[in-house]
Structures are given as C-alpha cells and as structure tokens.
Amino acid sequence: MKLYRDAHGIPHLRAGSVLDLAWLQGRVTAIDRGRQITVERLRAEGRLASVAGVSELGWDRFARRVRLDDTARRSFAELDVSTRQWLEAYADGVRAGGIEWHPWSSLGVFQVQHILFGTFGNKLWRAHVERTLGADALGWFAIEGPGGSGSNAWTVPGQIAGDPHRLLELPGVYQQIRLACPAFDVAGLTFPGVPGVQHFGHAGSVAWAITNAMADYQDLYIEELRATGTGLQARGANGWEPVVTHQETILVRDEDPVVVDVIETARGPVIDGNLSLRTPARSAFDLGFDALLPLLHASTVDDVADALSRWVEPVNSVLTADSTGRALQLTVGRVPQRDGRNRLVPVPAWEPRYAWKPEWAPMFRAPVTSAVNANDRRPDTAPYGVDFAPPARARRIRELLSLGVPHESIHMDTALPADSVDAGHRMARQAAVARAVCDLPALRPLFEPSGHDPLFAPWTDPRARIGIALDGVLAGLGVDPAAPDPLPDTPWGDRHLLYPLQLPGLDAVVPQIRLGGSAGCVLNTSSVPGVSDLCWRGPVARYVWDLTDRRHSRWIVPFGASDDPSSPHFLDQLPLWASGELVRLVTDWEQLTEEPVIVFSEKLPGLGELTMVPLDPAAHAPIVHAWVIRERNRFWGMGQHTVQDVEEIYGFVDGLDSHHAYLLALDDGPIGVFQTYEPSQDPVGECYDVRPGDFGLHLLLDAEGRDLPHLTSAVFPALLRHLFAEPSRRRIIAEPDIRNERMIARLQREGFDLGPEIDLGHKRARLTFLDRDRFEAGS
C-alpha cells in the first residue's frame, strides 16, 4: 500500500487489492479528516451534544427520532457480502488512525449529509402556507427552497464539467481523492467517512457527475395516535395498528441529560409532533451502497448506468460519458408511486389513497450527445418532482457552450461581479423590497408560529422563503413595492462575503473573501435577500473531466485537503476557488510525493514512539535480509535466503488479501517485522478447528546495536492492543517453532494458552491461543 500526495496535499492511493485500498482510504481519511468524520459519526448516532453542548441538542433529538443509526445498522446487514467486506476494510483503516468507527458508520454519515436534502421540509412549509394563506398561495413559492442546490453539470463530446452546490462547510463536504489498484484507477470526490467515489469521478475511460434531480421521494404522514393497555397505536389505512416505541437518553455536555421518546409507525419514524417520515431508505433498509463498488469498476457509460440502477437516495440526475464518445443522461434512485397530494403536504395516514404502491417509479435512461443539468424541469426529471429551479441557469450554460466559452469561465459566469457598484445597488434594492414585502398585511398570517421543531427553521422561516421566492410572491400579491433611496454605494462583494458553517469546536480564522454571483446565475453563491447578504451556500467543488486525456482534467474545492487549521492544506485551495481557477489532476505517479503510511503508532514509555508501516518488498528487503540471516533469528526460517529471495517472498505476501507484513520502527529506527494472517487462508488453518474471529501473528524483533532494554516486553502488548482494537477479532493465534523456547515462554507471559504441536512441513510448531476476554481481563 502506498500513499502519494500532490502539491495541494490531495491523496493518491495505490494498493494491491480492493480491500487493501479500502483500508488505506479509511486510514488516510482518519489522517486528513479525523475531526470531521468524528463529528459526523456522532451526528449519525445522535450523540454530538455530549461533546459540543446544548447547541447540538436539536440535531441529536432529530437523529434519534428519525433513527439514523438504526437505519445505518440495519441497512449494513442487508448489503451484499462484498460491500460489507469493503466497508469493514474501510472501518479497519479508520480505526487504525485512532478514530472510533464501525462498518455501518459510513452509512450513518451519508444519511447525515442527505436526510435534510430531500423534500419533507418543503411540505412543512406548504402546509403552513395552505393553513395561513390558502391553497392559492402555494404557487407563489413554487421555486427551489432552502434545501435546493443550485448545482450545474454539463457534457460535450469528450468532457464533463460542473459544480455541485450545497452549504459551504469548513472542512469541506467533499474530499478529493484518487484510488488505484489492479481492478481500477478512479479519481474523484468522496464524502469523508464514505469509501469509494460516489457522485463525481473519472475512471480513465469513463467519467460521471450528478446534480440533484429535485425529485420528491420523502413523504410526511399525519398520524393519529392513541394509548391503550397494550401500548401506543396509530390509525392506519386498515384500522388501528401497533406502534414501536422506546425512550433514549441524550447526554448533553454541562447540562442535564434529555430523554427523547422514539416512536415509529408503519409509515416511518415520528419526527415532529404527530408527523411521521417515510423514505425509501428506511422503508427497505437500503441506502444504495451496493452501487458503490460496481461504480468504481466501471469502464463504460453502460457500466455506470448499471451500477447506479441500485442507487436509492437522494435521487440524482447523472451525466456519464466514456472515451468511445458515448454519453448517457440518467435519473437514478427510488421515487415512490402514490397520490399527487403526497408530493405537496403531509397527508392523513389513515386514508388508503395516500399509501405507497408496491413498485418504484421507473427511472430515466437515454443517450445524449451533449446535455446541461441545472436542477431545472426536463423530460428526465419532470415526472419525479414538484419544485424545480428556474430555467435561466441551464439556458445560460447552453448559450456559453455554443459560444465556445472555457469551462472555468462558465463556472464563474455572473451579471453580479464582486467589484460592481451597480450589482451592489441591484441586490440592495432586492433586499429592501423583500423586507418591505414581509411587512405587508396580506402576509401577516404567514408569520404565525408554525409549531414545528426549530431545527426545520430554514424551511419554515417566512422571511427566508419570501426572499428566495420574491418574484413569485410579488406576482401572486400583484404588488410592486418601491425600494427606499438612497441605496448604498458599495460594491456587491463588500457585503457578499464568504461565511462558511464551521465544524463544532473548530473556530478557525477564515480570510475575508469577496464574492460575486447570486442564486440566479451560474456562479450560484447564494444569500437570502432581506435576511443576509452573506454567502453560506455555493459551489462546494468544481471539476472538468477530460475523456480524451485524463491528464487535462482539473478540479477544486473551496478550502483544502485537511481539516487541521495548522496544516498548510487547510485553506490552500481557497484563493484559487474564489478566483475561478482549477488545479490539475495529477495522473503521473512520478510527479507525486510518496508519504509513509503509518498503520499504527503508540508511545512506549522510556523507549520512544512505536510505528508500523506496510512492508515495502523492494525498499525494505535489504534490512529484513540483514535480520533473518542472523543466527539469533534462525527460527524465522529464512537464514539461507538472498536479498532477492526476501523481496520476492514479501512481494508475494503483498499481493494477498489474507496476509500482511509490516515494518516496525522505534523513533524512525527499524526494529522488526510484524506479520498477520487469516488462519482460514493459511496452512495453519488445516491443523486445528478455526473459529470465527481467529487472527494470526508472527513477530521478529531485532534492535541489535541499540540500547533498548525490555523492548519485547513493551512492544508485544502494544501489538496485541492494536490487534484487539478490531472488534471482530476474538482470538489471536501464534505458532512458533517448537524449538523456540524463548518465544513460547514470551507468549505464555502475555496470556497465551498452549495448544497442540502441529506439523507445518517446513517446521514443527506449537499452537498458542489468546482469547479476547483473557486479554481484556489482564489489561
């Protein structure tokens, strides 16, 4: 396994197998984004308030009610075996970086990024509008709301380009990465904490990109609940039904614990008052993760389409093109078929007409020569949604493409430059009008309390909704309020400043960045007229995938590769992103800088820092050879080997999924070789009854010439702690040569039980076993 980085710290990973690569991706993510993924895991588990305080209680309450962690666990259990193994390998890598992680944590953090990305927030708002202003007013707000993305993607022969838009979070929501093994070589953008490359990738012969399809796939049901002697019940289409209930306790830093009632009906979890949420993922315990491995293996547009046929949510518009010149337009995900009113507002759970039909809506798939996606209403998206972005962005991109404008210039296209006073006037006028409209008596009922959880305020705040849909509201009211004079004589960028949402506890100093653009242009750096001119939503990445020569591909993210403010790669891409520049996707490994992959490290009192790195057969063979030919190490069984023999042996081991070799060092000075193996895939497994959770080890320590007293006594327990950090390992196996009395005695001191003698052909060995329970009892 090898880790390389380019000048911006972007990781490029190489491994001998898919599972080793997944482990390495997890390890590098722990290095680069360890703080971030820890926060996202706690969010998924509804436990962030325990470290961040009462400010995160609202989210934790929602996460428990909507059952994010339970959905992650149960969806993980339903995955294909190959996908589960892949997620387990990734989790092992994250844990090797000292970060708590479970194989299902990746499914949890993916939900954190998307549970509020759907449509149920809009239904809360529509219900409030209908209740306060009447059904005729719903059309005034028929435009993508706070959950909308403003994303763009387009393909022309030989290229795909675009820019996903979301909340501007620091650290960034996307991580640039390249993943290479014998089966594939994919560069792209991943969600930190999720293996693979999900939404934007270039696999050499094929590339893909997504935008939000603006589909409606989440339903809210009004539940009628009653308490009975046998428990809580809900009225469903066929009468009263049992409801699953329990209580959970949320720990809050510096505050008293908070108890939350968790209620789930046949439709889904009750998330707010008497409203339950039904989603494709929860209803089938499937988040679509079985699409991710096949996606990495894709080499044609048909491979991409076939992989994404297993996608669930969010529902995406996909553009994919390959090196043969073919391109496809896809809509992927699961959209339920049901009554049209389900798409607008919460509906009564007891009415049969609002139940989901057994089949999902068929998805769209068609060849294209060129295409533009901008969250707009199109034949490939119209059947699935209600609210879409206005068509102006898509029209403008098509116009610029027809003129041959470079992709980077398309990304930055706007009629509102940061240094323009006229743009400043225009946006100040719009903000003043939005504030004046909010004060109109006709809209006063809209400002009555909605009664919804404050967590949903971005969707239910009247001032924000009026500012976003200002033109529609003005047309609906039939008014044209005048803006007050004079307007400020300041450039738009003096007020339209970058304002990222920072990770709890981060509090990093971010340079003041003046931005152009607005929600209506390709440079969609959004603010909310009448609420704030600050920009907290915009392009969270930009990319140009070149299919004719991947070396010409470019990409950028708003901040950097690291979540550590002390790292040079914390904000190093920010100036480039702000000016519209992209960085080159480096594809030549020789132009990258190799960085050691530290698999494990631990401070050993009085000795120094113990580190473990994957053994490099070519680079490390000379030093390993110098150890194995010594008389004291004769039981290693390689005393007559040459350096070339050692390199070949460890080259063979490096190609196995079941066996691994590592170089041990103490304060950067090499001290030995550590090998692990799966007994079921080793000749040892033929000599005893292998149990689930068995894991084997070999250890050679040689620090000749260094004054390191009691080295083995310090290193051996540290290695055992490392092995048992993986929860699935129940028993450690070792089989030293029967003549190696010193090692057998060492194993006994560490708690190993002696087993039978076995004949392995090349040696007669003593089996030894260390159970987890015994190890933990003695720790």
mmCIF file of N, CA and C in Angstrom, residues 684-749:
data_model
loop_
_atom_site.group_PDB
_atom_site.id
_atom_site.type_symbol
_atom_site.label_atom_id
_atom_site.label_comp_id
_atom_site.label_asym_id
_atom_site.label_seq_id
_atom_site.Cartn_x
_atom_site.Cartn_y
_atom_site.Cartn_z
ATOM 1 N N VAL A 684 -1.847 -23.160 8.557
ATOM 2 C CA VAL A 684 -2.143 -23.369 9.975
ATOM 3 C C VAL A 684 -3.600 -23.780 10.167
ATOM 4 N N GLY A 685 -4.495 -23.215 9.348
ATOM 5 C CA GLY A 685 -5.913 -23.498 9.491
ATOM 6 C C GLY A 685 -6.281 -24.938 9.205
ATOM 7 N N GLU A 686 -5.380 -25.685 8.561
ATOM 8 C CA GLU A 686 -5.633 -27.097 8.293
ATOM 9 C C GLU A 686 -5.261 -27.973 9.487
ATOM 10 N N CYS A 687 -4.662 -27.369 10.509
ATOM 11 C CA CYS A 687 -4.145 -28.139 11.640
ATOM 12 C C CYS A 687 -4.988 -28.009 12.901
ATOM 13 N N TYR A 688 -6.027 -27.178 12.867
ATOM 14 C CA TYR A 688 -6.906 -27.049 14.028
ATOM 15 C C TYR A 688 -8.253 -26.528 13.542
ATOM 16 N N ASP A 689 -9.254 -26.548 14.414
ATOM 17 C CA ASP A 689 -10.588 -26.072 14.071
ATOM 18 C C ASP A 689 -10.631 -24.546 14.207
ATOM 19 N N VAL A 690 -10.626 -23.876 13.076
ATOM 20 C CA VAL A 690 -10.618 -22.410 13.072
ATOM 21 C C VAL A 690 -11.982 -21.895 13.511
ATOM 22 N N ARG A 691 -11.964 -20.927 14.423
ATOM 23 C CA ARG A 691 -13.198 -20.290 14.886
ATOM 24 C C ARG A 691 -13.373 -18.931 14.198
ATOM 25 N N PRO A 692 -14.613 -18.474 14.077
ATOM 26 C CA PRO A 692 -14.808 -17.096 13.608
ATOM 27 C C PRO A 692 -14.117 -16.122 14.557
ATOM 28 N N GLY A 693 -13.378 -15.166 14.004
ATOM 29 C CA GLY A 693 -12.684 -14.189 14.839
ATOM 30 C C GLY A 693 -11.254 -14.555 15.161
ATOM 31 N N ASP A 694 -10.767 -15.706 14.666
ATOM 32 C CA ASP A 694 -9.360 -16.057 14.856
ATOM 33 C C ASP A 694 -8.479 -15.195 13.965
ATOM 34 N N PHE A 695 -7.320 -14.813 14.467
ATOM 35 C CA PHE A 695 -6.413 -13.957 13.710
ATOM 36 C C PHE A 695 -4.981 -14.301 14.119
ATOM 37 N N GLY A 696 -4.095 -14.499 13.124
ATOM 38 C CA GLY A 696 -2.746 -14.971 13.409
ATOM 39 C C GLY A 696 -1.688 -13.891 13.343
ATOM 40 N N LEU A 697 -0.562 -14.129 14.043
ATOM 41 C CA LEU A 697 0.549 -13.178 14.021
ATOM 42 C C LEU A 697 1.887 -13.902 13.980
ATOM 43 N N HIS A 698 2.882 -13.198 13.422
ATOM 44 C CA HIS A 698 4.300 -13.548 13.517
ATOM 45 C C HIS A 698 5.042 -12.280 13.904
ATOM 46 N N LEU A 699 6.068 -12.411 14.734
ATOM 47 C CA LEU A 699 6.827 -11.241 15.158
ATOM 48 C C LEU A 699 8.319 -11.562 15.198
ATOM 49 N N LEU A 700 9.102 -10.686 14.563
ATOM 50 C CA LEU A 700 10.555 -10.736 14.650
ATOM 51 C C LEU A 700 11.038 -9.371 15.096
ATOM 52 N N LEU A 701 11.717 -9.318 16.248
ATOM 53 C CA LEU A 701 12.295 -8.072 16.746
ATOM 54 C C LEU A 701 13.809 -8.183 16.725
ATOM 55 N N ASP A 702 14.459 -7.152 16.214
ATOM 56 C CA ASP A 702 15.925 -7.152 16.157
ATOM 57 C C ASP A 702 16.399 -5.703 16.229
ATOM 58 N N ALA A 703 16.860 -5.299 17.392
ATOM 59 C CA ALA A 703 17.364 -3.935 17.572
ATOM 60 C C ALA A 703 18.838 -3.977 17.956
ATOM 61 N N GLU A 704 19.562 -4.896 17.325
ATOM 62 C CA GLU A 704 20.984 -5.058 17.643
ATOM 63 C C GLU A 704 21.726 -3.735 17.435
ATOM 64 N N GLY A 705 22.561 -3.402 18.418
ATOM 65 C CA GLY A 705 23.322 -2.160 18.335
ATOM 66 C C GLY A 705 22.618 -0.975 18.960
ATOM 67 N N ARG A 706 21.371 -1.150 19.424
ATOM 68 C CA ARG A 706 20.632 -0.067 20.073
ATOM 69 C C ARG A 706 20.346 -0.462 21.516
ATOM 70 N N ASP A 707 20.486 0.474 22.406
ATOM 71 C CA ASP A 707 20.251 0.233 23.827
ATOM 72 C C ASP A 707 18.763 0.384 24.121
ATOM 73 N N LEU A 708 18.023 -0.725 23.994
ATOM 74 C CA LEU A 708 16.569 -0.697 24.174
ATOM 75 C C LEU A 708 16.175 -1.806 25.146
ATOM 76 N N PRO A 709 16.350 -1.570 26.421
ATOM 77 C CA PRO A 709 16.031 -2.609 27.406
ATOM 78 C C PRO A 709 14.537 -2.932 27.439
ATOM 79 N N HIS A 710 14.241 -4.219 27.628
ATOM 80 C CA HIS A 710 12.857 -4.689 27.773
ATOM 81 C C HIS A 710 12.015 -4.340 26.538
ATOM 82 N N LEU A 711 12.638 -4.373 25.373
ATOM 83 C CA LEU A 711 11.936 -3.994 24.143
ATOM 84 C C LEU A 711 10.735 -4.908 23.887
ATOM 85 N N THR A 712 10.956 -6.220 23.950
ATOM 86 C CA THR A 712 9.870 -7.157 23.654
ATOM 87 C C THR A 712 8.721 -7.001 24.649
ATOM 88 N N SER A 713 9.058 -6.761 25.897
ATOM 89 C CA SER A 713 8.024 -6.618 26.926
ATOM 90 C C SER A 713 7.144 -5.396 26.687
ATOM 91 N N ALA A 714 7.669 -4.399 26.001
ATOM 92 C CA ALA A 714 6.883 -3.202 25.699
ATOM 93 C C ALA A 714 6.152 -3.327 24.368
ATOM 94 N N VAL A 715 6.823 -3.922 23.371
ATOM 95 C CA VAL A 715 6.250 -3.968 22.015
ATOM 96 C C VAL A 715 5.122 -4.989 21.918
ATOM 97 N N PHE A 716 5.314 -6.164 22.511
ATOM 98 C CA PHE A 716 4.324 -7.225 22.329
ATOM 99 C C PHE A 716 2.936 -6.806 22.817
ATOM 100 N N PRO A 717 2.801 -6.270 24.040
ATOM 101 C CA PRO A 717 1.456 -5.834 24.470
ATOM 102 C C PRO A 717 0.870 -4.737 23.583
ATOM 103 N N ALA A 718 1.723 -3.850 23.088
ATOM 104 C CA ALA A 718 1.215 -2.782 22.215
ATOM 105 C C ALA A 718 0.622 -3.367 20.941
ATOM 106 N N LEU A 719 1.311 -4.377 20.383
ATOM 107 C CA LEU A 719 0.796 -5.006 19.166
ATOM 108 C C LEU A 719 -0.498 -5.758 19.435
ATOM 109 N N LEU A 720 -0.588 -6.395 20.585
ATOM 110 C CA LEU A 720 -1.830 -7.089 20.928
ATOM 111 C C LEU A 720 -2.976 -6.086 21.100
ATOM 112 N N ARG A 721 -2.694 -4.939 21.702
ATOM 113 C CA ARG A 721 -3.734 -3.900 21.823
ATOM 114 C C ARG A 721 -4.207 -3.456 20.446
ATOM 115 N N HIS A 722 -3.252 -3.326 19.535
ATOM 116 C CA HIS A 722 -3.607 -2.926 18.166
ATOM 117 C C HIS A 722 -4.501 -3.976 17.506
ATOM 118 N N LEU A 723 -4.156 -5.246 17.647
ATOM 119 C CA LEU A 723 -4.953 -6.292 17.002
ATOM 120 C C LEU A 723 -6.352 -6.372 17.595
ATOM 121 N N PHE A 724 -6.456 -6.294 18.901
ATOM 122 C CA PHE A 724 -7.774 -6.417 19.536
ATOM 123 C C PHE A 724 -8.601 -5.130 19.424
ATOM 124 N N ALA A 725 -8.011 -4.063 18.891
ATOM 125 C CA ALA A 725 -8.808 -2.856 18.633
ATOM 126 C C ALA A 725 -9.868 -3.111 17.580
ATOM 127 N N GLU A 726 -9.656 -4.144 16.746
ATOM 128 C CA GLU A 726 -10.668 -4.550 15.777
ATOM 129 C C GLU A 726 -11.674 -5.452 16.490
ATOM 130 N N PRO A 727 -12.954 -5.013 16.633
ATOM 131 C CA PRO A 727 -13.926 -5.746 17.459
ATOM 132 C C PRO A 727 -14.188 -7.175 16.987
ATOM 133 N N SER A 728 -14.039 -7.453 15.694
ATOM 134 C CA SER A 728 -14.367 -8.787 15.189
ATOM 135 C C SER A 728 -13.343 -9.846 15.577
ATOM 136 N N ARG A 729 -12.178 -9.427 16.055
ATOM 137 C CA ARG A 729 -11.138 -10.400 16.409
ATOM 138 C C ARG A 729 -11.384 -10.910 17.826
ATOM 139 N N ARG A 730 -11.619 -12.206 17.918
ATOM 140 C CA ARG A 730 -11.953 -12.813 19.202
ATOM 141 C C ARG A 730 -10.788 -13.588 19.801
ATOM 142 N N ARG A 731 -9.843 -14.023 18.939
ATOM 143 C CA ARG A 731 -8.758 -14.848 19.455
ATOM 144 C C ARG A 731 -7.524 -14.669 18.568
ATOM 145 N N ILE A 732 -6.358 -14.490 19.210
ATOM 146 C CA ILE A 732 -5.103 -14.345 18.473
ATOM 147 C C ILE A 732 -4.379 -15.693 18.495
ATOM 148 N N ILE A 733 -3.842 -16.057 17.321
ATOM 149 C CA ILE A 733 -3.156 -17.333 17.133
ATOM 150 C C ILE A 733 -1.678 -17.058 16.851
ATOM 151 N N ALA A 734 -0.800 -17.849 17.475
ATOM 152 C CA ALA A 734 0.620 -17.826 17.119
ATOM 153 C C ALA A 734 1.113 -19.274 17.099
ATOM 154 N N GLU A 735 2.090 -19.575 16.235
ATOM 155 C CA GLU A 735 2.577 -20.960 16.119
ATOM 156 C C GLU A 735 4.102 -20.938 15.954
ATOM 157 N N PRO A 736 4.831 -20.618 17.056
ATOM 158 C CA PRO A 736 6.289 -20.592 16.974
ATOM 159 C C PRO A 736 6.876 -21.993 16.799
ATOM 160 N N ASP A 737 8.061 -22.024 16.246
ATOM 161 C CA ASP A 737 8.811 -23.276 16.129
ATOM 162 C C ASP A 737 8.904 -23.913 17.514
ATOM 163 N N ILE A 738 8.710 -25.223 17.579
ATOM 164 C CA ILE A 738 8.693 -25.919 18.852
ATOM 165 C C ILE A 738 10.014 -25.768 19.597
ATOM 166 N N ARG A 739 11.096 -25.481 18.837
ATOM 167 C CA ARG A 739 12.407 -25.296 19.468
ATOM 168 C C ARG A 739 12.613 -23.879 19.998
ATOM 169 N N ASN A 740 11.727 -22.958 19.654
ATOM 170 C CA ASN A 740 11.880 -21.548 20.039
ATOM 171 C C ASN A 740 11.301 -21.340 21.439
ATOM 172 N N GLU A 741 12.035 -21.820 22.420
ATOM 173 C CA GLU A 741 11.538 -21.812 23.789
ATOM 174 C C GLU A 741 11.338 -20.391 24.312
ATOM 175 N N ARG A 742 12.206 -19.463 23.893
ATOM 176 C CA ARG A 742 12.084 -18.082 24.374
ATOM 177 C C ARG A 742 10.754 -17.470 23.912
ATOM 178 N N MET A 743 10.384 -17.689 22.654
ATOM 179 C CA MET A 743 9.122 -17.117 22.167
ATOM 180 C C MET A 743 7.926 -17.791 22.820
ATOM 181 N N ILE A 744 7.994 -19.099 23.014
ATOM 182 C CA ILE A 744 6.875 -19.787 23.663
ATOM 183 C C ILE A 744 6.691 -19.259 25.077
ATOM 184 N N ALA A 745 7.817 -19.053 25.780
ATOM 185 C CA ALA A 745 7.723 -18.506 27.131
ATOM 186 C C ALA A 745 7.160 -17.085 27.110
ATOM 187 N N ARG A 746 7.564 -16.280 26.118
ATOM 188 C CA ARG A 746 7.035 -14.916 25.992
ATOM 189 C C ARG A 746 5.520 -14.948 25.783
ATOM 190 N N LEU A 747 5.052 -15.828 24.918
ATOM 191 C CA LEU A 747 3.621 -15.913 24.648
ATOM 192 C C LEU A 747 2.860 -16.302 25.911
ATOM 193 N N GLN A 748 3.420 -17.218 26.674
ATOM 194 C CA GLN A 748 2.756 -17.591 27.922
ATOM 195 C C GLN A 748 2.679 -16.406 28.878
ATOM 196 N N ARG A 749 3.762 -15.612 28.953
ATOM 197 C CA ARG A 749 3.730 -14.447 29.834
ATOM 198 C C ARG A 749 2.668 -13.440 29.392
#
